[in-house]
Coordinates of C-alpha atoms and ligand atoms in Angstrom, one line a residue:
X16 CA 0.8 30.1 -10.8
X17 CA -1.6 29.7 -8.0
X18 CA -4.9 31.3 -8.8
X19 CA -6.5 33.2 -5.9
X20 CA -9.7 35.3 -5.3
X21 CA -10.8 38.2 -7.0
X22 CA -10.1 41.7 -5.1
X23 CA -12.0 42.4 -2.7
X24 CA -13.9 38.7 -2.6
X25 CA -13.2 36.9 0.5
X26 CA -13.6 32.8 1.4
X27 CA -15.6 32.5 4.4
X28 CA -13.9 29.4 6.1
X29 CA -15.5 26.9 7.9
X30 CA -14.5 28.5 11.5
X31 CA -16.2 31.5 10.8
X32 CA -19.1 30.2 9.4
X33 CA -21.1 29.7 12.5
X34 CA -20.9 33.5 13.1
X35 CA -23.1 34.4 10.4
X36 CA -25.1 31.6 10.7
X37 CA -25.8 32.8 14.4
X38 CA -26.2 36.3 13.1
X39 CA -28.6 35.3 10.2
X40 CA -30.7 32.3 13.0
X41 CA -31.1 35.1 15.0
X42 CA -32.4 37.3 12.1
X43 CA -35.0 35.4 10.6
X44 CA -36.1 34.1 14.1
X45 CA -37.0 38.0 14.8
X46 CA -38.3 39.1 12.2
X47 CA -41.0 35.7 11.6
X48 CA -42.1 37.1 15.1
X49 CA -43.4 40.1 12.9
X50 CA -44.6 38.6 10.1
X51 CA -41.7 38.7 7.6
X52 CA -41.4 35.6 5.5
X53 CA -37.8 34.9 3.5
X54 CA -37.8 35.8 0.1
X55 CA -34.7 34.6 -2.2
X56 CA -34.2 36.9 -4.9
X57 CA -31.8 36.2 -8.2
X58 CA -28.0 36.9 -7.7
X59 CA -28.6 38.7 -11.2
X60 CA -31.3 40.5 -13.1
X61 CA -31.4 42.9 -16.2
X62 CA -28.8 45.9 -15.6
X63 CA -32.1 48.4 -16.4
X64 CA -33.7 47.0 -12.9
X65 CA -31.0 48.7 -11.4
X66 CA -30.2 51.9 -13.5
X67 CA -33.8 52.4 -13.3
X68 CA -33.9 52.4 -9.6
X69 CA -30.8 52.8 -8.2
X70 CA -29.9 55.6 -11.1
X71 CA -26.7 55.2 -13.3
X72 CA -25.2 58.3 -11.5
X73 CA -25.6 57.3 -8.0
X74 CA -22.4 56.1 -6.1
X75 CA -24.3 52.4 -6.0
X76 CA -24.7 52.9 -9.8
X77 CA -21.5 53.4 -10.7
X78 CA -20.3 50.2 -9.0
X79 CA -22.5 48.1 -10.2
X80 CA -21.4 45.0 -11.8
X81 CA -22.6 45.3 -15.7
X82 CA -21.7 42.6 -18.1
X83 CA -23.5 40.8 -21.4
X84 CA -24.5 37.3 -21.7
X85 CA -24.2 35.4 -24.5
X86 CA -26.9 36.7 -26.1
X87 CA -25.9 40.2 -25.5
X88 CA -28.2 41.2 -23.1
X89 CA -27.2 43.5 -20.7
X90 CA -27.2 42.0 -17.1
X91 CA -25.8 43.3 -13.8
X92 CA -25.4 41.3 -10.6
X93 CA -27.4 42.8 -7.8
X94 CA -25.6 45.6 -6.0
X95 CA -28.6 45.9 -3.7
X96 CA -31.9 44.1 -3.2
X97 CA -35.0 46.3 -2.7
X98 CA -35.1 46.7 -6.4
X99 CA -35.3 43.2 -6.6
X100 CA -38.0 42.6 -4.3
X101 CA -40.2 46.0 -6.1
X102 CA -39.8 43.7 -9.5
X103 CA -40.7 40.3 -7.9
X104 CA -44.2 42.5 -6.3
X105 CA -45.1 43.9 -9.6
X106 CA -43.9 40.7 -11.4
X107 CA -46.4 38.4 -9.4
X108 CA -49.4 41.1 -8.6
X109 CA -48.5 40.3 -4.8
X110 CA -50.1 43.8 -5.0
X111 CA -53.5 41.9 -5.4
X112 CA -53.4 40.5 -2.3
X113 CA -55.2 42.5 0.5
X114 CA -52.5 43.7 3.4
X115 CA -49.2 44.7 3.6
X116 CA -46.3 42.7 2.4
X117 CA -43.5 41.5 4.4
X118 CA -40.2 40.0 3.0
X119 CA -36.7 39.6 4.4
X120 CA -33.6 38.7 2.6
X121 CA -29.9 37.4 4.0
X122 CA -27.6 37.1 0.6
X123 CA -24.5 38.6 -1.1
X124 CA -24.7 41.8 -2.8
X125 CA -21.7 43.0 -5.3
X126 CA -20.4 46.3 -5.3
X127 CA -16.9 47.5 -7.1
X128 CA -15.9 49.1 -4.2
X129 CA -12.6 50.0 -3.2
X130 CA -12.0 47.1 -0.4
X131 CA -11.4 48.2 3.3
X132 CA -11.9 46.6 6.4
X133 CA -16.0 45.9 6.4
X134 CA -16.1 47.0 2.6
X135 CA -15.9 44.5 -0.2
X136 CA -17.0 43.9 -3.4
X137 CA -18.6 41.0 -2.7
X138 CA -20.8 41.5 0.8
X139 CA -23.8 40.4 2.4
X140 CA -27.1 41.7 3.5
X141 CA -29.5 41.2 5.8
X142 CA -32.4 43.1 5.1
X143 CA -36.6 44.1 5.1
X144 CA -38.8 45.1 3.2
X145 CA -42.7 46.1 3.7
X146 CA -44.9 46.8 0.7
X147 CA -48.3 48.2 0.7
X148 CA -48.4 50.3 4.1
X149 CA -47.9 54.3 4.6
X150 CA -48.6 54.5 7.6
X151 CA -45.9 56.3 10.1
X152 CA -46.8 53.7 12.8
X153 CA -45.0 51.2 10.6
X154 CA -41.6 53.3 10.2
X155 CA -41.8 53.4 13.6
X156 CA -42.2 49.4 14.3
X157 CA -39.6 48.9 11.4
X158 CA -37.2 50.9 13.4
X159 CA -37.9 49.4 16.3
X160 CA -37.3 45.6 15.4
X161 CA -33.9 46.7 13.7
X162 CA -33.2 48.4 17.5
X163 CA -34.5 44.6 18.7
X164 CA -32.2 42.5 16.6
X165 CA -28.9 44.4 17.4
X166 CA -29.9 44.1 21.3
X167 CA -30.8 40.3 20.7
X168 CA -27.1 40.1 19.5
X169 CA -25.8 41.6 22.5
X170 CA -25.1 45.4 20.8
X171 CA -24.9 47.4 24.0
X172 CA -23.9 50.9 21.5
X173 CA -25.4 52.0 19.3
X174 CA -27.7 55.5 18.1
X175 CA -30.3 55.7 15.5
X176 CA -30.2 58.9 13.3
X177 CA -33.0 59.7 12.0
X178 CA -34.4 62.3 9.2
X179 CA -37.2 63.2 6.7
X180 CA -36.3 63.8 3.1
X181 CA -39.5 64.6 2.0
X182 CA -41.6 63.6 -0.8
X183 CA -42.3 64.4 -4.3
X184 CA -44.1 67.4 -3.9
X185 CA -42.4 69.2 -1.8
X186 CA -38.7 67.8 -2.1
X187 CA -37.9 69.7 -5.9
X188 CA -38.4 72.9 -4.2
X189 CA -36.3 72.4 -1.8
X190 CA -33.6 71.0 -3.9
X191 CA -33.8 74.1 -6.0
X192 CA -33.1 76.5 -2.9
X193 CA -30.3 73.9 -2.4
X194 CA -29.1 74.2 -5.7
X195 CA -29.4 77.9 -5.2
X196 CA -27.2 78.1 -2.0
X197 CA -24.0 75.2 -3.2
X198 CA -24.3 77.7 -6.7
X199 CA -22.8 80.5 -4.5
X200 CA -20.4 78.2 -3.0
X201 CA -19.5 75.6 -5.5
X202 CA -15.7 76.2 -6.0
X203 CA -15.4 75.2 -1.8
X204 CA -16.8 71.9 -2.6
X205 CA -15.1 68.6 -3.1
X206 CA -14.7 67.6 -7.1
X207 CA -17.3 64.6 -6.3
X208 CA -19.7 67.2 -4.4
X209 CA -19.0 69.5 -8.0
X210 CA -20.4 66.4 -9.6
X211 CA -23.0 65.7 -7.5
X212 CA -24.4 69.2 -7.9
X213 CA -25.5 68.4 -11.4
X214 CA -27.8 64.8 -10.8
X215 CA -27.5 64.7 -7.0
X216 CA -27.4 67.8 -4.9
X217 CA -28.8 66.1 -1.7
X218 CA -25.9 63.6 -1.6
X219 CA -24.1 66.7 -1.1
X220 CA -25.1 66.7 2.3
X221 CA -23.9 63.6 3.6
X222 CA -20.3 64.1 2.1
X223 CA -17.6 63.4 4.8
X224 CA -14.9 66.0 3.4
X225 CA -14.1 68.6 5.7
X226 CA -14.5 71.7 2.7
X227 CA -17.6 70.3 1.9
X228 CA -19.1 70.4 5.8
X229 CA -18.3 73.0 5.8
X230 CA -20.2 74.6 3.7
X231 CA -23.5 72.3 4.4
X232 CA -23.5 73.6 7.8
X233 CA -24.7 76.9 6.6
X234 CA -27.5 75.3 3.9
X235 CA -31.1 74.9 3.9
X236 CA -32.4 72.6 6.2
X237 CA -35.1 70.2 4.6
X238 CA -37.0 70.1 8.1
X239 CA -38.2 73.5 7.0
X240 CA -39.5 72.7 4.1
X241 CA -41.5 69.8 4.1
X242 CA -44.9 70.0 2.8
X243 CA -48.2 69.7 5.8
X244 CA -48.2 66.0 4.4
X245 CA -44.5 65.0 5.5
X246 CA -44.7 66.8 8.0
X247 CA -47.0 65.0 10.1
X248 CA -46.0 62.2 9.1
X249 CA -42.4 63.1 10.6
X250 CA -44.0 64.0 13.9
X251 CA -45.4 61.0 14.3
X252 CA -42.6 58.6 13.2
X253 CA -40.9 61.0 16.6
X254 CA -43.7 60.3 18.7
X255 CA -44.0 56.9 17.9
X256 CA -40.1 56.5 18.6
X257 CA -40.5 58.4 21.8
X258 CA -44.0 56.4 23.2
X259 CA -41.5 52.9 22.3
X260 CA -38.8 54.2 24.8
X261 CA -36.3 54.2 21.9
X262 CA -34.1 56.9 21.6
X263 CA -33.1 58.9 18.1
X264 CA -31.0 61.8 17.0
X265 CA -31.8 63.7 14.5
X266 CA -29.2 64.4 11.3
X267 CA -30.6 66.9 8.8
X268 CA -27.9 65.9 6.6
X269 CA -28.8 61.6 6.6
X270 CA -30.0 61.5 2.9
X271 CA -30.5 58.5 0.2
X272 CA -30.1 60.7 -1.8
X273 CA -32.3 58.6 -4.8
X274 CA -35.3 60.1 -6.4
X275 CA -37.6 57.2 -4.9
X276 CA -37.0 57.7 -1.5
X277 CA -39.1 59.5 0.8
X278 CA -40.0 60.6 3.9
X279 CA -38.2 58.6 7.0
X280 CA -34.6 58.1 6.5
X281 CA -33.1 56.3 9.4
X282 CA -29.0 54.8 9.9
X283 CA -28.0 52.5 12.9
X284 CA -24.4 53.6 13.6
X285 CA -22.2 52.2 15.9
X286 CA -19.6 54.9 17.2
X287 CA -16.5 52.7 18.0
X288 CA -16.7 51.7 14.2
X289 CA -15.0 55.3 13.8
X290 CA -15.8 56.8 10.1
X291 CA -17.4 53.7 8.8
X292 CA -19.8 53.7 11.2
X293 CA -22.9 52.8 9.9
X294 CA -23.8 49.1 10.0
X295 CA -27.5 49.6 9.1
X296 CA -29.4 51.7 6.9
X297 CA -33.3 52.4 5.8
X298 CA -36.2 54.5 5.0
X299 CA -39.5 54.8 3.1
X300 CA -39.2 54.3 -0.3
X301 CA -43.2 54.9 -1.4
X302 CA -41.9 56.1 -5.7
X303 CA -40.6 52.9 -6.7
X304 CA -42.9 50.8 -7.3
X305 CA -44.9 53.1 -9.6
X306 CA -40.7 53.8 -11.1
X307 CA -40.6 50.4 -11.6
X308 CA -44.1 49.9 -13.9
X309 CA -46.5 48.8 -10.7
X310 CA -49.5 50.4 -9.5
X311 CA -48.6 53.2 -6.6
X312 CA -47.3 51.4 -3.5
X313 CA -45.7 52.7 -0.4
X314 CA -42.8 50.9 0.7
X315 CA -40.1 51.2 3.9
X316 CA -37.0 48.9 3.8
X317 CA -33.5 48.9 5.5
X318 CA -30.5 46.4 5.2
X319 CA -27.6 45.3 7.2
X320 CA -24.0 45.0 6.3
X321 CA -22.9 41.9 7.9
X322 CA -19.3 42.4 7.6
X323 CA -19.5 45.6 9.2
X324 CA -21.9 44.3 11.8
X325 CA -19.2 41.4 12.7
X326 CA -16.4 43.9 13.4
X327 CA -18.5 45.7 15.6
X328 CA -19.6 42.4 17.7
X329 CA -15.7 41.4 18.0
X330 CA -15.1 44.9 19.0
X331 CA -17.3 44.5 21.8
X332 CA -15.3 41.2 22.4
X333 CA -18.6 39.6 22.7
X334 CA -18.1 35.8 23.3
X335 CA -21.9 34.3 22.3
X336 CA -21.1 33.0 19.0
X337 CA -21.7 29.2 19.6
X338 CA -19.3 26.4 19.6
X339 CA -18.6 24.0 17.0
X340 CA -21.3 21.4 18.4
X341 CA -19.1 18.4 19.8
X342 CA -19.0 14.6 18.6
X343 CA -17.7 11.0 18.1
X344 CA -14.9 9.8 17.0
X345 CA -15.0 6.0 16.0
X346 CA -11.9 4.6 15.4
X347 CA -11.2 0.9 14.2
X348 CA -7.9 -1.2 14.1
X349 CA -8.5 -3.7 11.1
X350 CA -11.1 -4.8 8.9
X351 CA -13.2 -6.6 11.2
X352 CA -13.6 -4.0 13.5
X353 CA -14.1 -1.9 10.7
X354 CA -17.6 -3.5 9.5
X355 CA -18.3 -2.8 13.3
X356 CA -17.3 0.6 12.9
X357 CA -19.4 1.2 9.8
X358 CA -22.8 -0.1 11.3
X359 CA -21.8 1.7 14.4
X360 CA -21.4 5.4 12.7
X361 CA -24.6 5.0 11.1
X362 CA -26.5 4.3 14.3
X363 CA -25.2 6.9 15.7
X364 CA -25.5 9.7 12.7
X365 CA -29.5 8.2 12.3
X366 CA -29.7 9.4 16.7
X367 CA -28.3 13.0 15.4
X368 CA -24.8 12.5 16.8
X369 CA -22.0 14.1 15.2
X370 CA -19.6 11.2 14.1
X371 CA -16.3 10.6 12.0
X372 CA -14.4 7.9 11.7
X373 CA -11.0 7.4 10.1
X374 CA -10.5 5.7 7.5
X375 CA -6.8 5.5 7.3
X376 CA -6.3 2.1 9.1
X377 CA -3.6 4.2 11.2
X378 CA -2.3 3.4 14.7
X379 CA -4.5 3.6 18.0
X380 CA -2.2 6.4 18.9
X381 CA -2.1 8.4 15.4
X382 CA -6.3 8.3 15.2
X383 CA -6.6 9.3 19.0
X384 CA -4.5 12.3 18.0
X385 CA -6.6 13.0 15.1
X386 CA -10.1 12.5 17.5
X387 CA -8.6 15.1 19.8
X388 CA -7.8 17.4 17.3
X389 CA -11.4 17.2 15.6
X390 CA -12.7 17.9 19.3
X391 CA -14.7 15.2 19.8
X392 CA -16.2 14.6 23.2
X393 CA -15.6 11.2 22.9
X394 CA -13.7 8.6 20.7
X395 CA -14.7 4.8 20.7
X396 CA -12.4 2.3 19.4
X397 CA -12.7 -1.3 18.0
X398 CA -9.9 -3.5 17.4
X399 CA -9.7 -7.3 16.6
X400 CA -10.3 -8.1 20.7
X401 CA -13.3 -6.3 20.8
X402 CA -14.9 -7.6 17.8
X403 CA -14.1 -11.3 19.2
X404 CA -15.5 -9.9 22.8
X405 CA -18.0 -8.2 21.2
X406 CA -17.8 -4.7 22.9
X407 CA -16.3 -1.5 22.1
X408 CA -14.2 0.8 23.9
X409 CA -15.7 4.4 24.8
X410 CA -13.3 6.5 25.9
X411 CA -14.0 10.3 27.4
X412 CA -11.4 12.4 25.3
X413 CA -11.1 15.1 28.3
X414 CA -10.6 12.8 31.5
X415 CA -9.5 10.2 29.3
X416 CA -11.2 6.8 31.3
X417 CA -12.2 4.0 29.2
X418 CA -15.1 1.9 29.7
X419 CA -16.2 -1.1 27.7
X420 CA -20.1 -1.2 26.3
X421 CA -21.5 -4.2 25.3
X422 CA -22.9 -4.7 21.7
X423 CA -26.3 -5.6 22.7
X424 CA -26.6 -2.4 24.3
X425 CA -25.9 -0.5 21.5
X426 CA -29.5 1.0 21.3
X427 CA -29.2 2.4 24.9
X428 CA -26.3 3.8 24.6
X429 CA -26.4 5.8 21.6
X430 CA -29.3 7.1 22.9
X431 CA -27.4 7.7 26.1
X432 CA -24.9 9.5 24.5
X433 CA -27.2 11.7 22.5
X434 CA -28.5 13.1 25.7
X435 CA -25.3 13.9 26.9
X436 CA -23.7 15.8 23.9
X437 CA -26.9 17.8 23.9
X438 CA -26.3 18.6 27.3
X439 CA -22.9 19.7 27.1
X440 CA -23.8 21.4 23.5
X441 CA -23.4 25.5 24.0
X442 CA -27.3 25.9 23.1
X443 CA -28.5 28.9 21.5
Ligands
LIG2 ZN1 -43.9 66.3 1.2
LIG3 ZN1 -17.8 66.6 -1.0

């Protein structure tokens, strides 16, 4: 039997490919403009990283991938990165160094999900991360490159929700007048909200069952309750938003829902994406280094869910992603012309042009059909006349004329042709 992919893994094929890599180009080319670097971070690490930070009871939690090695230590591949990038601070005392830190990350996260369009269990992330910096000023340029990027990729919808959670002073309070109110009302909620109640009231807030809104509409609002601290803090976040021309709604109910978090909470939804709607999420995060072992640093983060992020750009039927970048095609009749064909697909690859050649020792007619499904701009073709004449035959695949180029002029035209392709090339 035929062995195919896990659930919920997908291939990314070769015609796809270029999507993300435009998607991720334009990524890293943003954020280097302010003052990110790329950090690659370990597909796994020890399963405590992550039940530490994340928390075993947490939805993320309870998807992550746990297994043992050989050794028996317990491992877990990453079902999210910023715990990652918290360990690989404290682990090389980048807190030492004076300034904030800056890191982005593009890789695949691993989640046992159950799979949906834009939900797998294997997905990738583009994402930020800032260490070292409270200041509001920075949520508010955080937010505001994330705005950047999805205009840079042509996103003409999308809102950014916006909330304050709070910090660790006055956040327990509040959770305790929360706890108070969904006490009175616990047999309306959902039997994941019941759960929830116990480790994880706020989470409560975001649930999407209709019993369960219900019953949040009438609850405390956090907004109320914030300490002086986060409160400030929160109106300055707003009036930096507002001073940048970017606009934000605000959604009482946008938790993380994790005892790290803090403060600004912010989600990038797209509303043709219907319930699954958010492509982006984020927010301050200034309790996990200290969680994690480190010295007290604030932090702010979000990430990007690619696959979500590519169903809302072919929603908007946007047509940027770049072409396959065209080539050569060199085809040779015998093997004569094929020695001519060798040193000639070298010259060419060493000018940065795109070249195959067959290898088959088909017909002229079979290996045009093949250079014309490959693409190619061009196919040149050596057979036992042209080695004697020494020339080869370029011929332009679209209008299909043929003209003969002497050997001695190889130099010139390669370089010739290089111009051209880049010409016609669909430049980013
Ligand atoms: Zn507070
Ligand atoms: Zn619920």
């Amino acid at each position: 039997m035929m062995i195919q992919t896990p659930r919920g893994v997908e291939d990314i094929l070769p015609h796809q490919i270029s999507k993300y890599q435009w998607i991720e180009k334009k990524a890293s080319s943003l954020f280097h403009l302010y003052g990110y670097e790329e950090i690659r971070i370990p597909t796994f690490e020890n399963a405590e990283l992550f039940l530490r930070s994340v928390g075993k009871e947490t939805d993320v939690g309870k998807q992550m991938y746990i297994f043992k090695d050989k050794k028996g230590r317990n491992l877990s591949l990453r079902p999210e990165a910023t715990a990652s990038v918290a360990r690989a601070y404290i682990q090389h005392r980048l807190y030492e160094k004076p300034g904030d830190w800056r890191v982005y990350y593009i890789g695949p996260m691993f989640r046992y999900e159950r799979p949906q369009a834009g939900r797998l269990r294997e997905f990738r992330q583009i994402g930020v991360e800032v260490l070292g910096e409270a200041a509001p000023q920075l949520d508010v340029e955080v937010i505001e490159m994330v705005c950047q990027f999805f205009k840079r990729l042509g996103l003409a919808n999308f809102n950014v929700q916006l909330n304050s959670i709070g910090c660790k002073k006055c956040r327990p309070d509040y959770e305790k007048r929360l706890k108070e109110y969904f006490k009175r009302n616990i047999s309306s909620l959902c039997p994941v909200c019941q759960k929830r109640y116990e480790y994880n009231v706020l989470r409560i807030l975001d649930c999407k069952k209709e019993s369960c809104q219900k019953v949040v509409e009438k609850a405390p609002f956090l907004k109320d309750h914030l300490c002086e601290d986060c409160k400030i803090h929160f109106e300055k976040v707003k009036m930096g938003l507002e001073d940048m021309g970017i606009k934000f709604n605000l959604d009482p109910y946008l938790v993380r829902g994790l005892d790290y978090y803090t403060r600004t909470t912010f989600e990038i939804t797209i509303p043709s994406l219907g319930a699954q709607n958010a492509i982006c999420g984020g927010g301050r995060y200034d309790g996990l280094v200290k969680e994690l072992g480190g010295p007290y640093t604030p932090g702010i983060g979000f990430s990007i869910g690619v696959e979500r992020l590519l169903i809302a750009l072919e929603k908007d039927e946007m047509n940027f992603f770049p072409k396959n970048s065209p080539g050569v095609y060199v085809i040779t009749l015998d093997k004569k012309s094929q020695k001519m064909g060798y040193y000639l697909v070298n010259l060419l690859r060493s000018k940065g042009i795109k070249t195959w050649m067959s290898f088959s020792g088909d017909n002229l007619s079979s290996q045009l059909r093949l250079a014309n499904r490959k693409g190619v701009c061009w196919a040149i073709i050596i057979g036992e006349e042209e080695v004697n004449k020494e020339i080869l035959i370029l011929k332009d695949m679209e209008s299909g004329k043929q003209r003969e180029i002497e050997w001695r002029r190889l130099e010139e035209f390669s370089q010739n042709l290089n111009f051209q392709l880049k010409r016609s090339r669909d430049c980013d």
